[in-house]
Short mmCIF file of C-alpha atoms and ligand atoms in Angstrom, two decimals:
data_model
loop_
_atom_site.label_atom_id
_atom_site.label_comp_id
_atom_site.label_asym_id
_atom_site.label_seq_id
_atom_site.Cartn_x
_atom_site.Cartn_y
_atom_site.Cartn_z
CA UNK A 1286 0.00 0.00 0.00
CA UNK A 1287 1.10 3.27 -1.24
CA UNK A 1288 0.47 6.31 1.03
CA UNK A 1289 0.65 9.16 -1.54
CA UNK A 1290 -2.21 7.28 -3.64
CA UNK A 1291 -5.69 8.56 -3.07
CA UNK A 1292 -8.25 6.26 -1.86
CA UNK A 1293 -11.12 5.17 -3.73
CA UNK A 1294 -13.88 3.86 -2.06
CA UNK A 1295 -16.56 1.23 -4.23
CA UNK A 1296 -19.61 0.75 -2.25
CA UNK A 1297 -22.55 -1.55 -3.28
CA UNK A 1298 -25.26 -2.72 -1.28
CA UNK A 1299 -26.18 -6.40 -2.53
CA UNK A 1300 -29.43 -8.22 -1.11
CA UNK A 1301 -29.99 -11.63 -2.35
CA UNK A 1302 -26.78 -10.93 -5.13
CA UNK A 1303 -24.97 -14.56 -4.91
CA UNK A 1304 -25.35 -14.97 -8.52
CA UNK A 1305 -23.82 -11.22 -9.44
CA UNK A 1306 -20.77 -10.68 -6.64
CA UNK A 1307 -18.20 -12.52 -8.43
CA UNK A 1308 -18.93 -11.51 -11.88
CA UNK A 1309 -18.98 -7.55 -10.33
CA UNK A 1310 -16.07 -8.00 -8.60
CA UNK A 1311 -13.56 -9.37 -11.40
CA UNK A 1312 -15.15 -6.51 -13.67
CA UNK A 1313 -14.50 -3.74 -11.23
CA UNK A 1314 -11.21 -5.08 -10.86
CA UNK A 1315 -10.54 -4.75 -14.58
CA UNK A 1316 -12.64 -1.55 -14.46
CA UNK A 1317 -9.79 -0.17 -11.81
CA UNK A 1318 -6.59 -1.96 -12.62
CA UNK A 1319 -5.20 0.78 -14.84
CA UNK A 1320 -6.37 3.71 -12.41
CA UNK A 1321 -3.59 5.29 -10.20
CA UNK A 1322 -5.56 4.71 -7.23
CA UNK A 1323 -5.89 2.66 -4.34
CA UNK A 1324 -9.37 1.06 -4.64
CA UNK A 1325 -11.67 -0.86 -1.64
CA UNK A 1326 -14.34 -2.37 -2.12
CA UNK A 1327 -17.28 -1.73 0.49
CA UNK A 1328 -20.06 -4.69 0.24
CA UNK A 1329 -23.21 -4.06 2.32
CA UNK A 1330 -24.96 -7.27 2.87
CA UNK A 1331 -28.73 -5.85 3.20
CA UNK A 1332 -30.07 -9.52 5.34
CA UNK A 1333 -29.39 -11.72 1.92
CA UNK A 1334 -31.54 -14.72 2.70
CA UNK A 1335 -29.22 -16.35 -0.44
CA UNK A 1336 -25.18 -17.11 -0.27
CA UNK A 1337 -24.23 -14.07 -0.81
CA UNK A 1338 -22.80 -12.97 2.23
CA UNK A 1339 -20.22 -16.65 1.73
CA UNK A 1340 -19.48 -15.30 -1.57
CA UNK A 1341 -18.22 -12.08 -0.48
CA UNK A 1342 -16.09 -13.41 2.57
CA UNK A 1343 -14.86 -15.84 0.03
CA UNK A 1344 -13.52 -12.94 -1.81
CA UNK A 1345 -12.69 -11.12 1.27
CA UNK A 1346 -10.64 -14.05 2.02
CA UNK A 1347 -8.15 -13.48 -0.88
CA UNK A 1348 -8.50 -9.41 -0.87
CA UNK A 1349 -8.08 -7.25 2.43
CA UNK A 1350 -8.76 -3.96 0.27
CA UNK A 1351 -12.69 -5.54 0.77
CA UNK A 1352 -15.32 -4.37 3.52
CA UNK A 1353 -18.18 -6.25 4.56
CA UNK A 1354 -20.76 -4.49 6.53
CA UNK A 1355 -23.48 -7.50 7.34
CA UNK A 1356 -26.43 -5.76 8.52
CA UNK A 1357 -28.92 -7.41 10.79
CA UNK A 1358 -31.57 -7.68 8.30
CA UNK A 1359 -32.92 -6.06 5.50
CA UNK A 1360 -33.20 -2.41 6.07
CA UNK A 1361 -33.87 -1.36 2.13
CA UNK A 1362 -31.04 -0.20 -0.47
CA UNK A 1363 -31.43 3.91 0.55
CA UNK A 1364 -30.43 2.96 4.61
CA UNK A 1365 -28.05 0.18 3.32
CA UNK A 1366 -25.99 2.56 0.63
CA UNK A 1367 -25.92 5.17 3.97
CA UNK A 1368 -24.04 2.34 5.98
CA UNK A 1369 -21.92 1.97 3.02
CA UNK A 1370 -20.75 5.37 2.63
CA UNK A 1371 -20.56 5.55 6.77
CA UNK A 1372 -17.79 3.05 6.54
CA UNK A 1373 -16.22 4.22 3.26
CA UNK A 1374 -12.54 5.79 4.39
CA UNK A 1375 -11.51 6.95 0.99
CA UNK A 1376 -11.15 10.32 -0.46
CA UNK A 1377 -14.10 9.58 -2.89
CA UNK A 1378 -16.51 7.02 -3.34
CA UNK A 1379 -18.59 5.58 -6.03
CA UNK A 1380 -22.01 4.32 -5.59
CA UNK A 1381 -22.56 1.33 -7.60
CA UNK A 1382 -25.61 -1.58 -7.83
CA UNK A 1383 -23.98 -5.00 -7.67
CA UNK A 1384 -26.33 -6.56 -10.20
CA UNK A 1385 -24.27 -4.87 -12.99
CA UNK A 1386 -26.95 -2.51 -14.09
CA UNK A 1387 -24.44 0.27 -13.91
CA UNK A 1388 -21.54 -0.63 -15.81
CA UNK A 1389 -18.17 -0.68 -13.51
CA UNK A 1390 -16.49 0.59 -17.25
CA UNK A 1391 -17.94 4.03 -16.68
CA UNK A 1392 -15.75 4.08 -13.55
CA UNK A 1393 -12.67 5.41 -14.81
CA UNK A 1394 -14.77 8.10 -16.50
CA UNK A 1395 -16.26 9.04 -13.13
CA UNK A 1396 -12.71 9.31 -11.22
CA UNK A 1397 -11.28 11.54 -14.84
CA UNK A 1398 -14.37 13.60 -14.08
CA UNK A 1399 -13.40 13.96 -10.35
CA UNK A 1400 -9.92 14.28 -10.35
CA UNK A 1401 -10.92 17.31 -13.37
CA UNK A 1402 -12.03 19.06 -10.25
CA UNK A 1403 -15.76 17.90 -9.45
CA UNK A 1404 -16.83 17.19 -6.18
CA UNK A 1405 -19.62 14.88 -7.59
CA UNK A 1406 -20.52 12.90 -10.86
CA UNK A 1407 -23.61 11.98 -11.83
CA UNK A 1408 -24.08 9.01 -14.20
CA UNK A 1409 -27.40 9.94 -16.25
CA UNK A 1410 -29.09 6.77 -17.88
CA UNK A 1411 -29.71 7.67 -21.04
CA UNK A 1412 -31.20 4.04 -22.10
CA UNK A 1413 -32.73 1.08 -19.67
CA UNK A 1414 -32.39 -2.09 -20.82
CA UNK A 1415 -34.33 -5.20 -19.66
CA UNK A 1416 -36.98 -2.44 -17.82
CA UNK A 1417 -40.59 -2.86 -18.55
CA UNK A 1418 -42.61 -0.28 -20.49
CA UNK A 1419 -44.70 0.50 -17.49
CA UNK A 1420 -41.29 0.96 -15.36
CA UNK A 1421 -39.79 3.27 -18.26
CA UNK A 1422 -42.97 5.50 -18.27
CA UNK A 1423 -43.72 5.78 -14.91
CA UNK A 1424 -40.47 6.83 -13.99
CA UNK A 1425 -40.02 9.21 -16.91
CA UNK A 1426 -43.00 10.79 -15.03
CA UNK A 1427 -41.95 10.57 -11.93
CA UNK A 1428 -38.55 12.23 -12.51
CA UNK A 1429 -40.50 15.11 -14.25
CA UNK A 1430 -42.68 15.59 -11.75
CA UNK A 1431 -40.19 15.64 -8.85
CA UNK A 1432 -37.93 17.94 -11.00
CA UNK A 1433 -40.96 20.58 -11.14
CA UNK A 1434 -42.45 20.21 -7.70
CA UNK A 1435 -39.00 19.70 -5.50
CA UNK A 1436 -37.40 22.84 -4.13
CA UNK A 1437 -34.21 21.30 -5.30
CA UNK A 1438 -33.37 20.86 -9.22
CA UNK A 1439 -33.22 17.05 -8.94
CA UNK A 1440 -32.21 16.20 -12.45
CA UNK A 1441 -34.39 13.49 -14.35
CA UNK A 1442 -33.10 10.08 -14.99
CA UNK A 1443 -29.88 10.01 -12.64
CA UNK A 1444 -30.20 6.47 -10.55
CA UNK A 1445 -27.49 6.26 -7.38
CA UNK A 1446 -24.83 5.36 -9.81
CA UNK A 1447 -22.07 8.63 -9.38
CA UNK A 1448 -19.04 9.48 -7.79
CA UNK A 1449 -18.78 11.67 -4.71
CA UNK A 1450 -15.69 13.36 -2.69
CA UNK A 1451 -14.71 13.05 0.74
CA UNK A 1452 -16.43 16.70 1.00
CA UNK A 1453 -19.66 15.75 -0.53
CA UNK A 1454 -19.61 12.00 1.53
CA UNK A 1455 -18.59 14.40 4.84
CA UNK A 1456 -21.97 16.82 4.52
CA UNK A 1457 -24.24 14.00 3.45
CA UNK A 1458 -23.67 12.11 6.09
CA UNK A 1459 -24.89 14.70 8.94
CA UNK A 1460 -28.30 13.71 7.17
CA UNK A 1461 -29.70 11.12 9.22
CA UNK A 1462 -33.67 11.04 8.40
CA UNK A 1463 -35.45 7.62 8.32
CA UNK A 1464 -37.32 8.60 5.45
CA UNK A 1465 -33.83 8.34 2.74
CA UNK A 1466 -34.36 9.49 -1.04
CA UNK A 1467 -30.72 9.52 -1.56
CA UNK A 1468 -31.58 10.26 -5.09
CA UNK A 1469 -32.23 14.08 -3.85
CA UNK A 1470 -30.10 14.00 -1.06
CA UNK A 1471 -26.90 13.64 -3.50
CA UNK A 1472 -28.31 16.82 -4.90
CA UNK A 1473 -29.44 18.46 -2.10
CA UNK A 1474 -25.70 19.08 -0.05
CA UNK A 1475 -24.96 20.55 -3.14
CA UNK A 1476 -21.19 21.30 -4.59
CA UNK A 1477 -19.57 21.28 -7.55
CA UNK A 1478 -21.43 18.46 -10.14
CA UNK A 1479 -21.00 17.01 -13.44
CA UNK A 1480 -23.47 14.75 -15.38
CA UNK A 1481 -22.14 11.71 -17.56
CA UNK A 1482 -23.94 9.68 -19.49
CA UNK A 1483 -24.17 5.79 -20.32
CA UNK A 1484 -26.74 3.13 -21.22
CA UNK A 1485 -28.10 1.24 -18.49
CA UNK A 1486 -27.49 -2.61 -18.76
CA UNK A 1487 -30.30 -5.17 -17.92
CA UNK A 1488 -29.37 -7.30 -14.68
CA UNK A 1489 -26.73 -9.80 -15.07
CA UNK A 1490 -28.48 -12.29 -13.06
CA UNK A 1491 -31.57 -12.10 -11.12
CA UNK A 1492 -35.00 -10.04 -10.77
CA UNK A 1493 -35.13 -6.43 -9.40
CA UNK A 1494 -35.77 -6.61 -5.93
CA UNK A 1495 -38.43 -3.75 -6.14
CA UNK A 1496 -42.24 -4.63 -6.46
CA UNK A 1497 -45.30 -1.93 -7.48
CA UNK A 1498 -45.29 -1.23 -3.27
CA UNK A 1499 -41.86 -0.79 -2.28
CA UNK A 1500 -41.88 1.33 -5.54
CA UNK A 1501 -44.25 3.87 -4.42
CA UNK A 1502 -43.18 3.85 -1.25
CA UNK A 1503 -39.86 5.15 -2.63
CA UNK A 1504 -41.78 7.49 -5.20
CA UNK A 1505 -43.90 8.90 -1.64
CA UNK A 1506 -40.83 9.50 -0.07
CA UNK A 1507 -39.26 11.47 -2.54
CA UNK A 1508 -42.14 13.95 -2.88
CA UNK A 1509 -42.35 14.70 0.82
CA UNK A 1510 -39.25 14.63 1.68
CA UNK A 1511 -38.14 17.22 -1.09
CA UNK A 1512 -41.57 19.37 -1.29
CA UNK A 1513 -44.19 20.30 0.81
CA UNK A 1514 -45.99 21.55 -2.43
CA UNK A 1515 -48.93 18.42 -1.60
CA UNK A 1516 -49.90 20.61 1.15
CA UNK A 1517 -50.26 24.00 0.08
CA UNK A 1518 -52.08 22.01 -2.58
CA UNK A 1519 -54.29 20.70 -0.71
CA UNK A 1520 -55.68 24.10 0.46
CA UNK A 1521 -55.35 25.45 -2.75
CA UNK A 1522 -58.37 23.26 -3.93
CA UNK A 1523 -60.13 23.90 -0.28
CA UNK A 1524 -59.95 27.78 -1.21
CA UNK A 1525 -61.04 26.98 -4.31
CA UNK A 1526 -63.83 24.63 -3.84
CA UNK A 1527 -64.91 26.83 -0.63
CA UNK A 1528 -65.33 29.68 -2.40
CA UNK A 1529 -66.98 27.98 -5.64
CA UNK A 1530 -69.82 26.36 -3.40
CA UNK A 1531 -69.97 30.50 -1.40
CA UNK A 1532 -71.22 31.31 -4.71
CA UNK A 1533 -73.24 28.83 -5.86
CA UNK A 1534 -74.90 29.02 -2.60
CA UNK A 1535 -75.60 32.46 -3.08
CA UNK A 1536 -77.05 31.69 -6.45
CA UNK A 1537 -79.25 29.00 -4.45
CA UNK A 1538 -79.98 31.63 -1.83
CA UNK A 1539 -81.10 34.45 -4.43
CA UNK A 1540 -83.13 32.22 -6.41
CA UNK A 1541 -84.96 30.76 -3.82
CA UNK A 1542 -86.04 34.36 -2.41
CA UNK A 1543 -86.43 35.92 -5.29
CA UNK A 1544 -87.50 34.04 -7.67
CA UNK A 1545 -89.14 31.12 -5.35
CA UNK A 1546 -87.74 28.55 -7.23
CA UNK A 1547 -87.48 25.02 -5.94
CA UNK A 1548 -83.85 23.75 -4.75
CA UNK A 1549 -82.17 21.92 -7.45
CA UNK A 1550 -82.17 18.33 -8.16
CA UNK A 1551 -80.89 15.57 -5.92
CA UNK A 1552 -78.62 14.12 -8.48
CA UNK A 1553 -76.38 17.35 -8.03
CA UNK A 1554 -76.20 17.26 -4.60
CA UNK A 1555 -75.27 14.08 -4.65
CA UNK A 1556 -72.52 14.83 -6.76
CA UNK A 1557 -71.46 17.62 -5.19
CA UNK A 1558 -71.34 15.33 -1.79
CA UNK A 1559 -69.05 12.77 -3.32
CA UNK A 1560 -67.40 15.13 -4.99
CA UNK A 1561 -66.19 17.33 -1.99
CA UNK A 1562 -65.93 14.23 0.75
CA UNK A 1563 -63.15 12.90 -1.87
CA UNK A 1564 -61.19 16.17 -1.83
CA UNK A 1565 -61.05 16.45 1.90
CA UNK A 1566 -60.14 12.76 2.12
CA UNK A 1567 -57.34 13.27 -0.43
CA UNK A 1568 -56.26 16.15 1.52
CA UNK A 1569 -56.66 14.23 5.27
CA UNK A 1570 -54.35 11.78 3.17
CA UNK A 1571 -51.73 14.01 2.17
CA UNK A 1572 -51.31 15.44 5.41
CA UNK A 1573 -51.31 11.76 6.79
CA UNK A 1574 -47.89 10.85 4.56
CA UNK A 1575 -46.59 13.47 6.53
CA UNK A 1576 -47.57 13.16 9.57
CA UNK A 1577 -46.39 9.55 9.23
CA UNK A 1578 -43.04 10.60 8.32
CA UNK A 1579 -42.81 13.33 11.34
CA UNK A 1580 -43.51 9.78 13.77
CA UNK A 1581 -41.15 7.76 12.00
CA UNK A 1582 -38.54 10.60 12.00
CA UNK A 1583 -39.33 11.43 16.34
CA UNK A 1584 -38.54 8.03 17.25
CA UNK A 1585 -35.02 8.84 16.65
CA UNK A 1586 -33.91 5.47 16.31
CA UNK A 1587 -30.43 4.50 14.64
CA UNK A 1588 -30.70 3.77 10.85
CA UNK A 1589 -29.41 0.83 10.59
CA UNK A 1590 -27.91 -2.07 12.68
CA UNK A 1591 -24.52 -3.90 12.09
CA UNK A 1592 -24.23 -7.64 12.77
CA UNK A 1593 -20.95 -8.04 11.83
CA UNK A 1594 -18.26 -6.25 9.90
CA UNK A 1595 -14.76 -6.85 8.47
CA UNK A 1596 -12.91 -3.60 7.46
CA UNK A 1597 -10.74 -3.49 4.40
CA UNK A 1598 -6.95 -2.99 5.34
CA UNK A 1599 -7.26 0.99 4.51
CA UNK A 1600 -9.48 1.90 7.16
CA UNK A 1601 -8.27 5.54 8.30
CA UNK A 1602 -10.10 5.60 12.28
CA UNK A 1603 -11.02 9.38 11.60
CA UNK A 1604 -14.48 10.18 10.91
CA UNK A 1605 -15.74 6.36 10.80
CA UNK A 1606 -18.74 5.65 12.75
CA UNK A 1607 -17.94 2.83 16.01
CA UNK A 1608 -20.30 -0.01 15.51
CA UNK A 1609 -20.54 -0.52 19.13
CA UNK A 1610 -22.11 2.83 19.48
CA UNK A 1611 -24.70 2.05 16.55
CA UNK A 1612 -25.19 5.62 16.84
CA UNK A 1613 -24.11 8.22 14.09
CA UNK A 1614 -23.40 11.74 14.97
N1 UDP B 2491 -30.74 -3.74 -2.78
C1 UDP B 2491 -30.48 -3.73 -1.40
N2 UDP B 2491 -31.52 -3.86 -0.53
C2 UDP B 2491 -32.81 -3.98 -0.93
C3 UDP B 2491 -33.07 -3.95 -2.34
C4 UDP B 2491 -32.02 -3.84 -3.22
O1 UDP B 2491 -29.32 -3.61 -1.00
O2 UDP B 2491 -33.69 -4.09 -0.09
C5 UDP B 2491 -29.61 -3.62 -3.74
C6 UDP B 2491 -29.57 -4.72 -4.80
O3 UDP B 2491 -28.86 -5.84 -4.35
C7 UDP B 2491 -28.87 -4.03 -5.96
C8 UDP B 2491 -29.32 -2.56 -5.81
O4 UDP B 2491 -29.77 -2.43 -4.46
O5 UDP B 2491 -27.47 -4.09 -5.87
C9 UDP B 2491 -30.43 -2.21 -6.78
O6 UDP B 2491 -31.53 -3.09 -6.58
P1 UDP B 2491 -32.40 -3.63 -7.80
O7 UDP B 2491 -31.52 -4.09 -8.90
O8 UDP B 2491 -33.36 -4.63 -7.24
O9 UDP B 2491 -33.19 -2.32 -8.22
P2 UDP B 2491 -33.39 -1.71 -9.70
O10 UDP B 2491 -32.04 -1.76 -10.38
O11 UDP B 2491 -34.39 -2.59 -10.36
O12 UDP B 2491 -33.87 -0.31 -9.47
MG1 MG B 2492 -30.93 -3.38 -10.62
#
């Protein structure tokens, strides 16, 4: 080990990857061999109910520049990528999927990027293989939608694959909410960035691990956690629908002692009923994602917890989290 090399820190989260590790490994090695940097490898296992965590201590076994972080159980890819970058000790990391989705070839385009001067780099999909029509769409939506509404510009299309400096990995990890759309957080702590751009590959082996649920969970958190545009929203269209049914009521009113016509039909109240109950349910819901999120975030309870770790042989003591303490300040 060289001490005037900088540090390069991979980290991956893998849940259920046994098929994928060894094929990502060998081609991150080849990704990295030519780079004139010392490289670690950070694997969190996110409660893998498959081999994967033998795999990786396999590898382990013939590489000390590897990390394992074995989490208790599953705790979801935003909370186990935070763990990962917790433990990361080099002077930039790279965020990376180990089902191969994100090519480890872009890497040493990421690091030219970085060591040009940016603090992070952003890999932009510009293609998404082996993703369904409905995935491609909704997303393409999603992003849009986010983009408009957030108070952040959170740029379209940019999965967790990107690099980020020790500065960047320092600030984002005094954010410590339970409710993680590290998607916007990358963009949130701000600092110099850089966009790249590169085909996404379908999964080397394996499904995704995300189902319609999980998927709008994600999409939920990402809106509230980034906007509070819902809200205001939601009385908007109570101002408005208020002050539509003040005049039609007056209309009502006027006609009635004026005129002494009969009150209108049942089918429009009945309408107007259904109509209104549903807007003040949507917004009682709205309110409710948050209010959710405020309990979840008051418990204060540690992110994640470690089972069992094995540091790679570069571990610098300074500014890594003790995994006694469980606690990250
Ligand atoms: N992942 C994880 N915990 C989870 C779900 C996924 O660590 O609960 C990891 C998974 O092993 C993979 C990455 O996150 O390396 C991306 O997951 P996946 O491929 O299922 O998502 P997609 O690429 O379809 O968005
Ligand atoms: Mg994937």
């Amino acid at each position: 080990m060289t001490d005037h090399k900088k540090l390069l820190s991979i980290v991956t989260p893998a849940y259920n990857e046994a098929e994928n590790v060894d094929e990502f490994y060998s081609r991150v090695l080849d990704s990295t061999k030519d780079l004139n940097l010392d490289v670690e490898i950070i694997y969190i296992n996110d409660g893998s109910r498959d081999t994967t965590i033998d795999v990786i201590r396999n590898q382990r076994d013939n590489d000390d520049r590897i990390t394992i972080i074995d989490l208790s159980r599953n705790f979801g890819k935003e909370i186990a990528l935070t763990a990962g970058l917790d433990y990361s000790s080099g002077d930039a990391a790279i965020v990376i999927d180990t089902d191969l989705q994100d090519p480890p070839e872009l890497i040493p385009k990421l690091v030219e990027c970085w060591l040009s001067g940016y603090d992070v780099v952003n890999a932009k999909r510009i293609g998404r293989r082996g993703e369904s029509l409905l995935k491609k769409v909704t997303s393409y939506i999603y992003y849009r939608l986010l983009f408009h509404i957030s108070a952040i510009s959170i740029p379209a299309d940019t999965g967790d694959f990107r690099l980020l400096d020790r500065k960047a990995l320092d600030a984002l990890s005094k954010l410590r909410e339970q409710h993680r759309y590290m998607k916007g957080m990358f963009f949130w702590v701000g600092f110099r960035q850089k966009e790249i751009e590169y085909e996404r590959e379908a999964r080397f082996k394996g499904k995704t691990k995300w189902n319609f649920f999980s998927l709008l969970n994600l999409a939920f958190d990402g809106l509230t956690s980034f906007s509070i545009l819902p809200l205001r929203l939601a009385s908007i269209i109570g101002f408005l629908a208020a002050f539509t049914g003040f005049l039609y009521g007056s209309v009502i009113v006027f006609k009635t002692l004026f005129f002494h016509e009969p009150v209108a039909g049942f089918t429009s109240l009945v309408v107007l009923i259904t109509f209104f109950g549903g807007i003040q349910l949507l917004s009682i819901g709205i309110i409710g994602e948050y209010i959710g999120r405020i309990f979840n975030e008051t418990k204060n309870r540690p992110l994640y917890i470690v089972k069992d770790i094995k540091h790679s042989v570069f571990l610098k003591k300074s500014g890594v989290i003790d995994p006694n303490s469980q606690k990250c300040v």
